[in-house]
Amino acid sequence: MKLFRTKNLHYKLVSYIFLAALVFIGVVTFISFRLEINHANQKAEIMINQLMDTVEGTAAIAVYANNSQIAKDVLDGLLRNDVVNKAVIIGDEGLLLEKIKSKQDNKKEIIRELRSPFGDNKSIGQLSITPDTNFSLSEARYAAFSNAINAFILIGLTLLFMLLVIRSLFSKPLIQVSNTLRNIIAGEQERIEPLENNKNDELGRLVVNINKILDLLNTKLSTQQILRKRVESVEKKLRNIFESTSAGLFLLDKEGNILTCTPTLLKILGYEDNHLIAINGQDFATLFFKEPLQFQQMMQTALELEQLEAQDLMLHNNTEENPLWVHCLLSKIIDSFGIIRFEGVIFDISKRIATEKAIQYEANHDALTGLLRRNVAELQLRKHLASANNGSTVVLILDLDGFKKANDTYGHDAGDSVLIETARRLESCVRHNDVVCRLGGDEFLILLFDCTPITTGFSIAEQIIAAIQMPVAIDAQVTITVGVSIGISVFPVHGSNVEELLKSADEAMYEVKRKGKNGYGIKNKNGTIAVNRPFAKK
Amino acid sequence: MIGNLNGIESLSFTQVEKIFMGRSYALPNGQVANPVDQSTLRTEFYEKLTSKPIEQINAYWAQIVFKGLNFLPLLSDDKEVLTIINSNKNTIGYIDKKNVNNRVRVLLILN
């Protein structure tokens, strides 16, 4: 059965024919056996008749002479033939002799009348012979078998010849074509060589047709290649734009989940490229913005008003030190399937915001000491007074004692050092929420919010006086000691607005200066100013 | 064909043939025939009796004899035949018609 698994067509074909031939040979052998049996029977009959012809004379003599010895010889002679199984001689004078080889039945005996050898030629007895079944059987077997062998050999040889012919006429050219086809790379200008011996037959036409198909394929492939290259180049350009654009583009579904976005967007948002897939489907607003509500509001507006929304937004990883801001444009679109989506662009504006903040900071703070400028402090005070919990606000105006002299003596650098140190000490004396401001020169303003009881303001003032009068080391040789005069006003006792409070505090401060400096003063209810100099030598 | 006067009256052609060809020696009177040959008329007799050449008759007898039977006693001429028949009741033989005498009985005439 291995034969049937072979890949060669000609072996397969020949194998099938061989099998069929075996079946045919079997059938034909069976039929021929039947016929041969008949033939052998006829042959046996003929042979027996011939034998009878041979022995008839002698048998007749035996019968005529009533001689059992002769009859016995005749029968013995007959039985020596394969074709004879049983022979009987019957004479009318009482001779009866029978010889038998083996017990067999179903065979018709052949009877020959024995005639008198002399005179009237009358029947004087019978010679009967029964043919041997085995003879015809073996004859038939032999004939059928030799027929089968003949057929087998003939068919075998024919098949062998067929195999060779098929192989050379079909298989070889087919294999050649197949191998060439296998080695042909689609789209290459290659053809199957025309077959030498099969130019005009089916195989030749097959080659011609295959070549036609190859031509067609070639043309189509080259056309497709050109088209594909065009598409590729366009796609590449678009991809370059998409990937290299400084704008972060994104597409969201109606619920605000990310559908796709550019790598730039991820860089702006502080992610690496490989997060691209992971973030798809997530909520854009909560993923990126510090205040998602703002973005959701934008989406809502864009949805309702159907116009481009623009807003500066703070990113989720925004910090005071490293502000991260983006400018976001958002608009509603309806895609080709009629589904509502949002498309948007994000620009990194962190630098702008940082610059703006720096400018703001410079505008708000004193360049030398880093303290707030007067206008900012006044603004804060104004805001605070306007707010609901504005009670117990204490305003302190401070002026250094002896600063001008130190400045003149040791120079501006030394004076600046004193101012910086003073600012540091002032900030260390006040509470976290309090505001320290440089009004200009050696004048400072301190705002104490929620200062209850009011005497807390006084103790802070005393701490300040104690801190400031400590010597300031300029370098190894020089130390400078200054003092401070503080004027205090309390809201709403000394005024209901900024100007009144500052004026009252200012008056109190000047009163301290007049009374000997290095102390604090506050206006009494009767308009006089009480001065306290805790460190004055008594 | 002649026979003893005391023997049978006559014989048919077939009976003669049977007796001389060794097929049956029975006589019509129930006794066994005792046929005798003679060399002088042998050829003529058998040719007349069987219409077959003498060689065939000899061959036949050769077969029979070979298988254990005896030739018929062979006498030389009619005279000897006549003598034997005279003295034996059941002996039959053949002689030329012209030599027939009254001491024997003619059983059949072969022409």
XYZ file of C-alpha atoms in Angstrom, chain A:
538
model
C 0.000 0.000 0.000
C 3.036 2.186 0.191
C 2.657 2.487 -3.528
C -0.480 4.557 -3.099
C 1.199 7.088 -0.933
C 3.794 7.810 -3.541
C 3.770 11.300 -4.910
C 4.407 10.222 -8.459
C 1.400 10.290 -10.680
C 2.640 7.560 -12.963
C 3.237 5.135 -10.105
C -0.215 5.875 -8.791
C -1.821 5.358 -12.175
C 0.058 2.129 -12.810
C -0.745 0.905 -9.316
C -4.451 1.422 -9.860
C -4.317 -0.295 -13.214
C -2.349 -3.123 -11.639
C -4.963 -3.587 -8.931
C -7.766 -3.519 -11.466
C -5.835 -5.986 -13.586
C -5.494 -8.306 -10.588
C -9.246 -8.239 -10.100
C -9.842 -8.806 -13.807
C -7.351 -11.650 -13.874
C -9.156 -13.206 -10.921
C -12.540 -12.992 -12.644
C -11.201 -14.169 -15.984
C -9.361 -17.034 -14.313
C -12.552 -18.115 -12.595
C -14.494 -18.060 -15.849
C -11.693 -19.752 -17.719
C -11.574 -22.409 -15.022
C -15.258 -23.074 -15.623
C -14.757 -23.244 -19.352
C -11.644 -25.330 -18.950
C -13.499 -27.850 -16.841
C -16.009 -28.285 -19.631
C -13.230 -28.445 -22.108
C -11.344 -30.973 -20.004
C -14.479 -33.047 -19.695
C -14.876 -33.037 -23.429
C -11.229 -33.784 -23.834
C -11.519 -36.642 -21.351
C -14.420 -38.007 -23.306
C -12.475 -37.818 -26.529
C -9.479 -39.423 -24.897
C -11.639 -42.181 -23.474
C -13.227 -42.782 -26.831
C -9.779 -42.961 -28.337
C -8.744 -45.377 -25.639
C -11.809 -47.414 -26.361
C -10.950 -47.417 -30.027
C -7.559 -48.763 -29.050
C -8.750 -51.532 -26.802
C -12.043 -52.272 -28.448
C -10.730 -55.164 -30.505
C -9.032 -56.828 -27.636
C -11.985 -56.224 -25.357
C -14.271 -57.728 -27.976
C -12.021 -60.791 -28.193
C -12.008 -61.059 -24.423
C -15.767 -60.922 -24.348
C -16.111 -63.137 -27.374
C -13.743 -65.706 -25.970
C -15.212 -65.133 -22.547
C -11.639 -64.694 -21.432
C -11.326 -62.822 -18.140
C -7.576 -62.806 -18.387
C -7.628 -60.711 -21.544
C -10.391 -58.564 -20.116
C -8.304 -58.030 -16.996
C -5.338 -56.990 -19.099
C -7.496 -54.574 -21.038
C -8.889 -53.042 -17.872
C -5.449 -52.811 -16.273
C -4.154 -51.102 -19.375
C -7.061 -48.681 -19.346
C -6.595 -47.824 -15.701
C -3.026 -46.862 -16.349
C -4.366 -43.759 -18.075
C -4.934 -40.748 -15.866
C -8.194 -40.028 -17.539
C -9.722 -43.343 -16.521
C -11.084 -43.899 -13.064
C -13.189 -46.987 -13.558
C -13.497 -49.533 -16.361
C -15.988 -52.341 -16.689
C -16.290 -55.143 -19.223
C -19.559 -56.974 -19.436
C -19.995 -59.937 -21.718
C -23.259 -61.627 -22.678
C -21.691 -64.977 -21.908
C -21.406 -63.994 -18.259
C -18.104 -62.187 -18.224
C -18.195 -59.290 -15.804
C -15.032 -57.589 -14.778
C -14.661 -54.252 -13.083
C -11.553 -52.249 -12.226
C -11.624 -49.011 -10.237
C -8.976 -46.510 -9.109
C -10.826 -44.617 -6.442
C -14.371 -44.149 -5.327
C -15.833 -41.143 -7.155
C -19.298 -40.150 -8.098
C -21.086 -37.681 -10.335
C -19.332 -38.942 -13.405
C -21.166 -40.356 -16.323
C -19.700 -43.500 -17.677
C -18.988 -43.831 -21.359
C -20.302 -47.070 -22.818
C -19.083 -48.798 -25.917
C -20.936 -51.716 -27.367
C -18.593 -54.605 -28.054
C -19.286 -56.402 -31.259
C -18.411 -59.858 -32.220
C -15.140 -59.872 -34.083
C -16.479 -62.604 -36.335
C -19.432 -63.226 -38.416
C -22.616 -61.333 -37.762
C -21.000 -58.412 -35.989
C -23.641 -58.655 -33.237
C -23.290 -56.947 -29.865
C -21.718 -59.362 -27.467
C -20.997 -57.093 -24.536
C -20.114 -53.629 -23.236
C -17.023 -51.787 -22.323
C -17.784 -48.898 -19.993
C -15.294 -46.361 -18.749
C -15.859 -43.700 -16.131
C -13.606 -40.651 -16.518
C -11.472 -39.527 -13.634
C -12.809 -36.338 -12.031
C -9.372 -35.410 -10.841
C -8.092 -35.539 -14.359
C -10.429 -32.859 -15.719
C -10.077 -30.881 -12.521
C -6.305 -30.849 -12.668
C -6.395 -30.227 -16.392
C -8.727 -27.288 -15.861
C -6.678 -26.036 -12.954
C -3.527 -26.213 -14.909
C -5.068 -24.464 -17.898
C -6.669 -21.753 -15.786
C -3.494 -21.287 -13.800
C -1.346 -21.032 -16.881
C -3.848 -18.590 -18.363
C -3.636 -16.495 -15.222
C 0.152 -16.585 -15.244
C 0.183 -15.623 -18.888
C -2.187 -12.763 -18.296
C -0.226 -11.670 -15.259
C 3.051 -11.631 -17.090
C 1.544 -9.895 -20.090
C -0.198 -7.271 -18.008
C 2.876 -6.820 -15.854
C 5.083 -6.229 -18.829
C 2.512 -3.935 -20.413
C 2.233 -1.957 -17.194
C 5.986 -1.662 -16.953
C 6.073 -0.363 -20.470
C 3.178 1.987 -19.708
C 4.988 3.228 -16.644
C 8.002 4.131 -18.715
C 5.889 5.775 -21.396
C 3.776 7.741 -18.928
C 6.851 8.753 -17.061
C 8.597 10.087 -20.103
C 5.494 11.538 -21.771
C 3.649 13.030 -18.799
C 5.389 12.876 -15.472
C 8.774 14.141 -16.515
C 7.452 17.167 -18.408
C 4.973 17.831 -15.592
C 7.720 17.652 -12.976
C 9.810 19.956 -15.096
C 6.933 22.435 -15.351
C 6.159 22.085 -11.661
C 9.772 22.640 -10.621
C 10.062 25.687 -12.829
C 6.814 27.041 -11.408
C 8.071 26.486 -7.889
C 11.226 28.418 -8.571
C 9.442 31.298 -10.220
C 9.086 34.246 -7.898
C 5.832 36.020 -8.499
C 6.276 39.240 -10.334
C 9.579 38.350 -11.873
C 10.039 38.246 -15.559
C 10.425 34.477 -15.764
C 8.802 31.964 -18.061
C 8.503 28.189 -18.294
C 10.634 26.786 -21.082
C 8.488 25.181 -23.785
C 8.692 21.385 -23.519
C 10.765 19.876 -26.334
C 8.647 16.766 -26.870
C 5.238 18.145 -25.993
C 5.038 21.259 -28.143
C 1.693 20.509 -29.700
C -0.059 18.362 -27.142
C -2.009 19.204 -23.992
C 1.114 19.673 -21.902
C 2.510 22.099 -24.450
C -0.706 24.077 -24.307
C -0.612 23.955 -20.505
C 2.824 25.570 -20.569
C 1.601 28.239 -22.973
C -1.423 28.946 -20.751
C 0.694 29.065 -17.599
C 2.970 31.534 -19.285
C -0.054 33.642 -20.192
C -1.162 33.649 -16.560
C 2.355 34.517 -15.445
C 2.341 37.453 -17.868
C -0.978 38.633 -16.540
C 0.166 38.244 -12.942
C 3.325 40.094 -13.729
C 1.465 43.030 -15.184
C -0.979 43.132 -12.288
C 1.741 42.811 -9.700
C 3.843 45.578 -11.156
C 0.798 47.846 -11.304
C -0.007 46.992 -7.725
C 3.583 47.560 -6.712
C 3.570 51.048 -8.174
C 0.278 51.792 -6.446
C 1.532 50.361 -3.198
C 4.674 52.443 -3.328
C 2.615 55.542 -3.904
C 0.352 54.706 -1.004
C 3.360 53.920 1.130
C 5.016 57.234 0.416
C 1.836 59.143 1.145
C 1.342 57.121 4.276
C 4.926 57.733 5.308
C 4.553 61.459 4.859
C 1.353 61.492 6.842
C 2.914 59.322 9.502
C 5.914 61.633 9.702
C 3.611 64.563 10.128
C 1.567 62.693 12.681
C 4.566 61.529 14.649
C 6.743 64.582 14.429
C 4.138 67.248 14.916
C 4.706 69.366 17.979
C 0.987 69.391 18.552
C -0.424 66.528 20.525
C -3.407 65.329 18.551
C -6.068 63.144 20.055
C -9.368 61.590 19.210
C -11.926 60.776 21.897
C -15.252 59.078 21.874
C -18.381 60.778 23.121
C -17.664 59.722 26.723
C -14.179 61.174 26.612
C -12.250 57.916 26.318
C -9.099 57.945 24.231
C -9.409 56.404 20.763
C -6.047 57.418 19.405
C -3.390 60.036 19.958
C -0.014 61.116 18.625
C 3.250 60.181 20.338
C 3.869 63.853 20.868
C 0.832 64.028 23.081
C 2.290 61.335 25.282
C 5.617 63.158 25.476
C 3.848 66.358 26.436
C 1.944 64.467 29.073
C 5.141 62.876 30.330
C 4.665 59.315 29.041
C 6.919 57.169 26.934
C 5.891 55.884 23.500
C 5.109 52.399 24.663
C 2.185 53.637 26.711
C 0.380 54.384 23.489
C -1.648 51.231 23.441
C -2.194 51.043 27.180
C -3.890 54.396 27.423
C -6.360 53.754 24.608
C -9.850 53.490 25.968
C -9.078 55.307 29.179
C -10.713 58.504 30.281
C -8.695 61.348 28.875
C -9.682 63.968 31.409
C -8.866 62.019 34.586
C -5.743 60.519 33.081
C -4.034 63.774 32.257
C -5.499 66.789 33.975
C -5.198 68.007 37.475
C -8.753 69.225 37.304
C -10.653 66.813 35.077
C -13.834 68.735 35.626
C -12.459 71.636 33.604
C -11.898 69.419 30.603
C -15.261 67.732 30.998
C -16.830 71.169 31.068
C -15.033 71.950 27.793
C -16.399 68.774 26.268
C -19.886 69.648 27.387
C -19.609 73.134 25.923
C -18.136 71.836 22.670
C -20.982 69.356 22.433
C -23.665 71.922 23.035
C -22.321 74.915 21.193
C -20.643 72.960 18.404
C -17.709 75.299 18.286
C -14.011 75.141 18.957
C -13.247 75.320 22.657
C -9.878 76.588 23.844
C -8.478 76.662 27.349
C -5.221 76.462 29.300
C -5.219 73.401 31.519
C -2.961 72.154 34.268
C -1.614 68.659 33.888
C -2.055 66.023 36.561
C 1.632 65.925 37.432
C 1.845 69.693 37.741
C 3.771 70.913 40.799
C 4.647 74.296 42.195
C 8.298 73.834 41.247
C 7.613 72.322 37.855
C 4.415 73.813 36.448
C 2.994 71.778 33.561
C 0.416 73.537 31.484
C -1.117 72.851 28.140
C -3.247 74.821 25.785
C -6.069 72.626 24.648
C -8.297 73.010 21.601
C -11.332 70.772 21.495
C -14.115 70.366 18.958
C -16.915 67.978 18.246
C -16.840 66.005 15.034
C -19.153 63.494 13.459
C -17.262 60.744 11.699
C -18.201 58.938 8.500
C -20.360 56.493 10.445
C -22.346 59.299 12.035
C -20.804 58.751 15.461
C -20.020 61.749 17.625
C -16.383 62.128 18.594
C -14.077 64.776 19.945
C -10.869 65.765 18.290
C -8.402 68.030 19.895
C -4.927 69.460 20.018
C -2.713 70.066 22.973
C 0.224 72.472 23.003
C 2.772 72.472 25.715
C 2.657 75.901 27.274
C 4.551 75.034 30.464
C 7.470 77.265 29.472
C 5.190 80.192 28.765
C 3.408 79.661 32.030
C 6.750 79.326 33.813
C 7.988 82.538 32.214
C 4.765 84.268 33.103
C 5.044 83.006 36.650
C 8.644 84.152 36.871
C 7.670 87.579 35.613
C 4.781 87.624 38.036
C 7.074 86.619 40.849
C 9.562 89.321 39.954
C 6.751 91.829 39.774
C 5.412 90.766 43.145
C 8.621 90.311 45.061
C 11.442 92.556 46.080
C 14.503 91.643 44.103
C 16.934 91.963 47.016
C 15.104 90.327 49.906
C 12.554 88.177 48.091
C 9.804 89.710 50.212
C 6.515 90.822 48.699
C 6.336 94.267 47.197
C 4.153 96.914 48.725
C 1.397 96.813 46.108
C 1.013 93.049 46.419
C 0.887 93.185 50.181
C -1.623 96.013 50.075
C -3.702 94.001 47.609
C -3.636 91.013 49.888
C -4.624 93.118 52.833
C -7.423 94.659 50.848
C -8.671 91.225 49.790
C -8.484 89.954 53.315
C -10.386 92.881 54.716
C -13.055 92.344 52.099
C -13.371 88.691 53.030
C -15.723 87.289 55.635
C -13.187 86.348 58.338
C -11.449 89.651 58.404
C -11.464 90.166 62.197
C -8.332 90.672 64.292
C -6.068 91.728 61.471
C -2.929 93.434 62.752
C -0.737 95.694 60.625
C 2.898 96.375 61.598
C 5.036 99.030 59.953
C 8.732 98.674 60.682
C 11.636 101.016 60.152
C 15.222 100.008 60.966
C 17.122 102.214 63.426
C 20.672 103.079 62.551
C 20.538 101.569 59.075
C 21.416 104.765 57.185
C 24.493 105.248 59.283
C 25.588 101.612 58.782
C 24.954 101.913 55.079
C 27.072 105.074 54.898
C 29.833 103.563 57.043
C 30.207 100.104 55.564
C 28.850 100.612 52.060
C 25.790 99.455 50.106
C 26.841 95.821 50.026
C 26.952 95.687 53.771
C 23.614 97.512 53.894
C 22.104 94.994 51.491
C 23.370 92.158 53.660
C 21.670 93.733 56.660
C 18.423 94.073 54.703
C 18.534 90.431 53.564
C 19.277 89.185 57.071
C 16.528 91.386 58.438
C 14.027 89.957 55.978
C 15.050 86.416 56.981
C 14.675 87.206 60.690
C 11.305 88.853 60.147
C 9.972 85.811 58.321
C 11.221 83.552 61.079
C 9.349 85.608 63.655
C 5.942 85.601 62.016
C 3.532 82.759 61.623
C 3.238 80.723 58.454
C 0.254 82.541 57.023
C 1.418 86.021 57.868
C 2.764 88.349 55.202
C 6.111 90.131 55.323
C 6.611 92.914 52.803
C 9.420 95.378 52.013
C 7.952 98.804 51.508
C 11.211 100.212 50.217
C 14.588 101.308 51.696
C 14.706 100.046 55.283
C 10.929 100.105 55.749
C 8.905 96.847 56.096
C 5.265 95.927 56.445
C 3.942 92.893 58.283
C 0.360 91.684 58.166
C -0.813 89.314 60.890
C -4.103 87.634 59.968
C -6.511 86.183 62.533
C -4.446 87.551 65.357
C -6.367 86.679 68.526
C -5.885 87.756 71.092
C -4.561 91.122 69.918
C -1.695 90.845 72.391
C -0.216 88.116 70.145
C 0.631 91.024 67.846
C 2.534 92.685 70.628
C 4.513 89.581 71.512
C 5.389 89.109 67.839
C 6.550 92.752 67.773
C 8.708 92.111 70.842
C 10.188 88.978 69.226
C 10.970 91.043 66.129
C 12.704 93.761 68.149
C 14.732 91.059 69.941
C 15.684 89.381 66.680
C 16.628 92.508 64.797
C 18.846 93.943 67.523
C 21.089 90.931 67.306
C 24.326 91.883 65.519
C 24.574 91.007 61.815
C 27.983 89.562 60.790
C 29.030 91.067 57.456
C 32.417 89.354 57.334
C 35.106 88.226 59.738
C 35.862 91.778 60.925
C 32.605 93.656 60.603
C 29.404 93.184 62.493
C 26.522 95.610 62.259
C 23.863 96.113 64.847
C 20.621 97.867 64.022
C 17.342 98.274 65.792
C 13.752 98.556 64.689
C 10.844 100.852 65.359
C 7.403 99.296 64.928
C 4.057 101.000 64.498
C 0.999 98.832 65.060
C -2.573 99.236 63.899
C -5.465 96.870 64.367
C -8.509 96.324 62.149
C -11.127 97.470 62.658
C -9.962 99.572 65.725
C -7.627 101.883 63.821
C -9.339 101.942 60.484
C -11.701 100.108 58.182
C -9.517 100.232 55.091
C -5.910 99.775 54.075
C -5.037 103.439 53.899
C -6.364 104.211 57.406
C -4.641 101.218 58.935
C -1.303 102.053 57.249
C -1.589 105.686 58.257
C -2.302 104.801 61.898
C 0.569 102.337 62.022
C 2.874 104.841 60.335
C 2.029 107.518 62.942
C 2.643 105.061 65.763
C 6.011 104.076 64.228
C 7.138 107.724 64.041
C 6.061 108.197 67.642
C 8.350 105.302 68.624
C 11.212 106.954 66.683
C 10.598 110.152 68.625
C 10.415 108.348 71.927
C 13.791 106.685 71.489
C 13.535 103.960 68.835
C 13.803 100.182 69.129
C 10.273 99.658 70.380
C 6.696 99.473 69.261
C 3.824 101.833 69.487
C 0.073 101.784 69.048
C -2.571 104.475 69.017
C -4.831 104.529 72.051
C -8.538 105.199 71.854
C -8.049 108.740 72.899
C -5.647 109.409 70.012
C -2.440 109.331 72.019
C 0.187 106.830 71.105
C 1.471 104.302 73.616
C 5.088 103.366 73.120
C 6.737 100.331 74.586
C 10.468 99.871 74.388
C 11.061 96.476 76.033
C 14.829 96.523 75.649
C 15.492 100.170 76.551
C 17.985 100.698 79.353
C 16.089 102.028 82.319
